[in-house]
XYZ file of C-alpha atoms in Angstrom:
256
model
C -0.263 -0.389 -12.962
C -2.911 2.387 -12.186
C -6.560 1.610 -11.418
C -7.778 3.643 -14.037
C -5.692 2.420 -17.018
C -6.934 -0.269 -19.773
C -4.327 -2.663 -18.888
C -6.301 -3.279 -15.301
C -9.907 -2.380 -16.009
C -10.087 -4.768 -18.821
C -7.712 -7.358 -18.373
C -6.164 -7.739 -14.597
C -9.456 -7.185 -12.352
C -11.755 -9.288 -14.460
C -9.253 -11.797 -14.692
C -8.853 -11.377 -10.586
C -11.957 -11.837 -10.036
C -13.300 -14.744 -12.216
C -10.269 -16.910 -10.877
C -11.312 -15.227 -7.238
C -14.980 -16.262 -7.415
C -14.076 -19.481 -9.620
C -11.510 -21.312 -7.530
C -11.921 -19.605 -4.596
C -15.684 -20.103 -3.936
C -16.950 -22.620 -6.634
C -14.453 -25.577 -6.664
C -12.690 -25.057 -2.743
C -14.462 -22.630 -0.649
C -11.089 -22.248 1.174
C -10.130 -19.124 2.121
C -6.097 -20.483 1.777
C -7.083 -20.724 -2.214
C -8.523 -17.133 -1.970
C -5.476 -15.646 -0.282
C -3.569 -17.583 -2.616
C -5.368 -15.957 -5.254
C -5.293 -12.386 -3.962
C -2.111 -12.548 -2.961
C -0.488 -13.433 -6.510
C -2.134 -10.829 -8.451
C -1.442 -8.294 -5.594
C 2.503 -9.794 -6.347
C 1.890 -9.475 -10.120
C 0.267 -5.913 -9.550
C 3.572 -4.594 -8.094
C 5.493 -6.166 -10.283
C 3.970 -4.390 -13.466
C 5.458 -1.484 -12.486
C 8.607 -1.990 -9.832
C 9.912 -5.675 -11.066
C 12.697 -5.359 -9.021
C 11.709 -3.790 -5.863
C 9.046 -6.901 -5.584
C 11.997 -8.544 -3.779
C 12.559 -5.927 -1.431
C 8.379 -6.353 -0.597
C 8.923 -9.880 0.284
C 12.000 -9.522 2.126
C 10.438 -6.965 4.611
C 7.265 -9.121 4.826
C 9.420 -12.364 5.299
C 11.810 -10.432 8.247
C 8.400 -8.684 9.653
C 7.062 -12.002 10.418
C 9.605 -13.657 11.631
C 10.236 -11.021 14.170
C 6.685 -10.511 15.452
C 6.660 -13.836 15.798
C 9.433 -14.258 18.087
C 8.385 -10.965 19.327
C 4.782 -12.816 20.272
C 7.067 -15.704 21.945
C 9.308 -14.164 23.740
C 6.313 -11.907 25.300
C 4.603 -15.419 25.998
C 7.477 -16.673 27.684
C 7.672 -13.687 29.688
C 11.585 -12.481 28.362
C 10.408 -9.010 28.373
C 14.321 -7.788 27.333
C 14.271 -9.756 24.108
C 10.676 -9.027 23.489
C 11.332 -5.371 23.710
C 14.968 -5.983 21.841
C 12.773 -7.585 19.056
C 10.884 -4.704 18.456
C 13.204 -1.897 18.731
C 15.051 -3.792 15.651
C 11.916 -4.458 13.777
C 11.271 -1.105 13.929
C 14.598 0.075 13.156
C 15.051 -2.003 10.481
C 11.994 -1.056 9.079
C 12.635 2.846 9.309
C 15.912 2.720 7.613
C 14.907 0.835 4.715
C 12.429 3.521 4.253
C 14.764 5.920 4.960
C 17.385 4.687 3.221
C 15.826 5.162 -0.287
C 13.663 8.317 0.239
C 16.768 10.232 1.901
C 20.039 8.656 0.641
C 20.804 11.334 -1.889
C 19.466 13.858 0.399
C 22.386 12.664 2.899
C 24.253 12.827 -0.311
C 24.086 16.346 -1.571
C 24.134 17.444 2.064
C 27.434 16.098 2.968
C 29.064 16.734 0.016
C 28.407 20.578 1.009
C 29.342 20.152 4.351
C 32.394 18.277 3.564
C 33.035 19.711 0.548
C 33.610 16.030 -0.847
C 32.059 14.621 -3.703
C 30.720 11.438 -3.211
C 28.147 10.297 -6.070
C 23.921 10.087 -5.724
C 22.602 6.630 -6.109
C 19.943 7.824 -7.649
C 17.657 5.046 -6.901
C 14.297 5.177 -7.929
C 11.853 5.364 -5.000
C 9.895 2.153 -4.548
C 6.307 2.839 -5.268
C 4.306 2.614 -2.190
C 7.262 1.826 0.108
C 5.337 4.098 2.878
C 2.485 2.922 2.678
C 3.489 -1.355 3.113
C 6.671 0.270 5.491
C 4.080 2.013 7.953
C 1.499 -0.594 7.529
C 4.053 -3.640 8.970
C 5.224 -1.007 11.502
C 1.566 -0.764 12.813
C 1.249 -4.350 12.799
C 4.551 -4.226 14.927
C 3.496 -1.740 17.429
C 0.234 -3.478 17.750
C 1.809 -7.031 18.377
C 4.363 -5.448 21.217
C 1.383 -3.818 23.053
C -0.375 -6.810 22.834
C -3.121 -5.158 20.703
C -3.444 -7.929 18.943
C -1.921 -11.714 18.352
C 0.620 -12.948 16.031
C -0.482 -13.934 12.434
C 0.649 -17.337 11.981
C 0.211 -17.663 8.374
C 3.399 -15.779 6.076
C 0.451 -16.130 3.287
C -1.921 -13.968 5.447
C 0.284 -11.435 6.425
C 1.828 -10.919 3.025
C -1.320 -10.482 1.838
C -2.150 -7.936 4.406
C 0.932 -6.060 3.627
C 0.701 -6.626 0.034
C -3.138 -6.392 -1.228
C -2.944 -4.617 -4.234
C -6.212 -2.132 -3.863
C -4.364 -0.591 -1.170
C -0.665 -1.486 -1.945
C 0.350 1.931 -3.636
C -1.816 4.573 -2.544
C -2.937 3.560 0.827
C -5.095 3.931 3.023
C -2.849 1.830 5.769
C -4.736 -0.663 7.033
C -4.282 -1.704 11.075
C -4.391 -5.651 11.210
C -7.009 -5.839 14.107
C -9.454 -4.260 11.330
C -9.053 -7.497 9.320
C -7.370 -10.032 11.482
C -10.992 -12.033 11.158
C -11.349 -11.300 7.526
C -7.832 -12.849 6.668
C -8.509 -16.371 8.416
C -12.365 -16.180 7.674
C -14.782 -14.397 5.529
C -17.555 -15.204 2.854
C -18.513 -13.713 -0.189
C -22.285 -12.872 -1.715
C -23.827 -11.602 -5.142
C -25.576 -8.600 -2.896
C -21.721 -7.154 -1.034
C -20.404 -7.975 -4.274
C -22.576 -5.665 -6.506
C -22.173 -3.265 -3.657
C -18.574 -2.983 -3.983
C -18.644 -2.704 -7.755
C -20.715 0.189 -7.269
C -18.729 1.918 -5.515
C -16.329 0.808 -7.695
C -17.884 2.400 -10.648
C -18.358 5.229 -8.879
C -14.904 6.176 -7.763
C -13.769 5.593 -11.049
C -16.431 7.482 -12.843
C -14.940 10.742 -10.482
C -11.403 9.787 -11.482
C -12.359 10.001 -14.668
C -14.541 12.064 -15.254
C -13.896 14.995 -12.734
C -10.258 14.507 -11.409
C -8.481 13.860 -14.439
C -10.656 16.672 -16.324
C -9.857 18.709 -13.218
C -6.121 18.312 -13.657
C -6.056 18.279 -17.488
C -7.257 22.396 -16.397
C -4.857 22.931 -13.933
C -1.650 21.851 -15.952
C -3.145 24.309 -18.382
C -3.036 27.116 -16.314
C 0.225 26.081 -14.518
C 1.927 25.803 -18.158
C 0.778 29.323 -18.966
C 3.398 30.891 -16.612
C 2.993 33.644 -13.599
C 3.341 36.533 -16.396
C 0.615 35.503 -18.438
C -1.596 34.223 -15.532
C -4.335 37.132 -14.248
C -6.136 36.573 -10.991
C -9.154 35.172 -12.633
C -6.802 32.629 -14.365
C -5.237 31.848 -10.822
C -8.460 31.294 -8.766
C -9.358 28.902 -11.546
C -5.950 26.770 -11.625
C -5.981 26.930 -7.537
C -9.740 25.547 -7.430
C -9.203 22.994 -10.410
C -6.479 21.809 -7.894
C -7.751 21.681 -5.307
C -10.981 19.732 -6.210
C -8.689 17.229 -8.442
C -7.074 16.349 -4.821
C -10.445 16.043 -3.810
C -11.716 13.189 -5.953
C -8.351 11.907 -6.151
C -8.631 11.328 -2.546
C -12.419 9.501 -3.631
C -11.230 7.267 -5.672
C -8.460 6.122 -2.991
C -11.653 5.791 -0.580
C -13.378 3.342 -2.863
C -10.889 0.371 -1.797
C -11.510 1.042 2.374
């Protein structure tokens, strides 16, 4: 699902938020219900698009918390070793995962050459914003084993801090002491609300508008080939680029 299509302008946020605002801060006022809340349609967000890979999501968050917090124990109890055991195979763990689907048929094609065997490319699709969740957990990791912060005790926080769906596929990564507090405790009003939707609107309007117009440009100039490109033609495709990365990079900002 992409932030800019119909499918989640008109029917996922507005749903999102009107069960958000409705049973979140009309009926309970319990910031469990809002996690709840958050955390499903960040869950359902992923799914959209990588049904499948949704279990590999919640089998990293489910080992990630586990681990940090026997990692938090084990630091508590003063067993430095197994602390320091703990996090060299969290963050093991968590690299080859990553690396095990972004590089696999890299290791492939590389030691079939070598070799001169012919062993097969999975060809697995890459999970969409795998780096971003992977890197996140690792920071919460790090973090926890330099005592940066304290273990979360709640799997429904922490899978929603790995999993929140404005930042799930296209970042930014979040560090967990930024929004330890706002995880366990936070309260919502008509004035940050209308704030947020205007930036919002705003991002969106430069997705729209500029970045996408921006890009429609550049494929035009990119499809016209290197013989029948002249220099004017090339400044133009290298500036419509360039400024499409530009509010592309906007419209990630408006979720920080």
């Amino acid at each position: 699902m992409v932030f800019s299509s119909a499918i989640f302008l008109v029917i996922f946020l507005p749903i999102t938020i009107v069960l958000y605002f409705l049973l979140g801060s009309v009926i309970t006022k319990k910031t469990a219900v809002k996690n709840f809340i958050l955390l499903t349609a960040s869950l359902v967000f992923y799914a959209w698009g990588e049904p499948v890979y949704i279990f590999l999501m919640l089998i990293s968050i489910c080992f990630n918390f586990i681990v940090g917090r026997d990692m938090a124990f084990a630091k508590k109890s003063e067993q430095g070793k197994k602390a320091k055991s703990l996090f060299v195979f969290a963050i093991v763990f968590n690299l080859a995962v990553l690396g095990f689907f972004k590089y696999s048929d890299f290791l492939v094609e590389n030691l079939n050459s070598l070799l001169s065997i012919k062993l097969k490319p999975l060809n697995l699709p890459l999970p969409v914003g795998i780096s971003f969740y992977t890197f996140q957990i690792m920071s919460y990791i790090i973090d926890l084993y330099n005592d940066r912060i304290k273990a979360q005790k709640s799997i429904l926080n922490f899978a929603l801090y790995v999993s929140l769906f404005p930042q799930l596929i296209a970042g930014p990564i979040v560090k967990y002491k930024d929004i330890a507090e706002q995880l366990s405790n936070r309260e919502e009003n008509w004035s940050k609300f209308s704030k947020g939707m205007n930036r919002f609107i705003v991002g969106l309007s430069k997705k729209l508008i500029l970045a996408n117009t921006l890009g429609a440009v550049y494929t035009s100039v990119q499809e016209a080939g290197n013989e029948n490109m002249s220099i004017l033609t090339a400044w133009i495709g290298i500036i419509c680029y360039t400024l499409q990365i530009y509010f592309d990079f906007q419209d990630i900002r408006i979720w920080q």
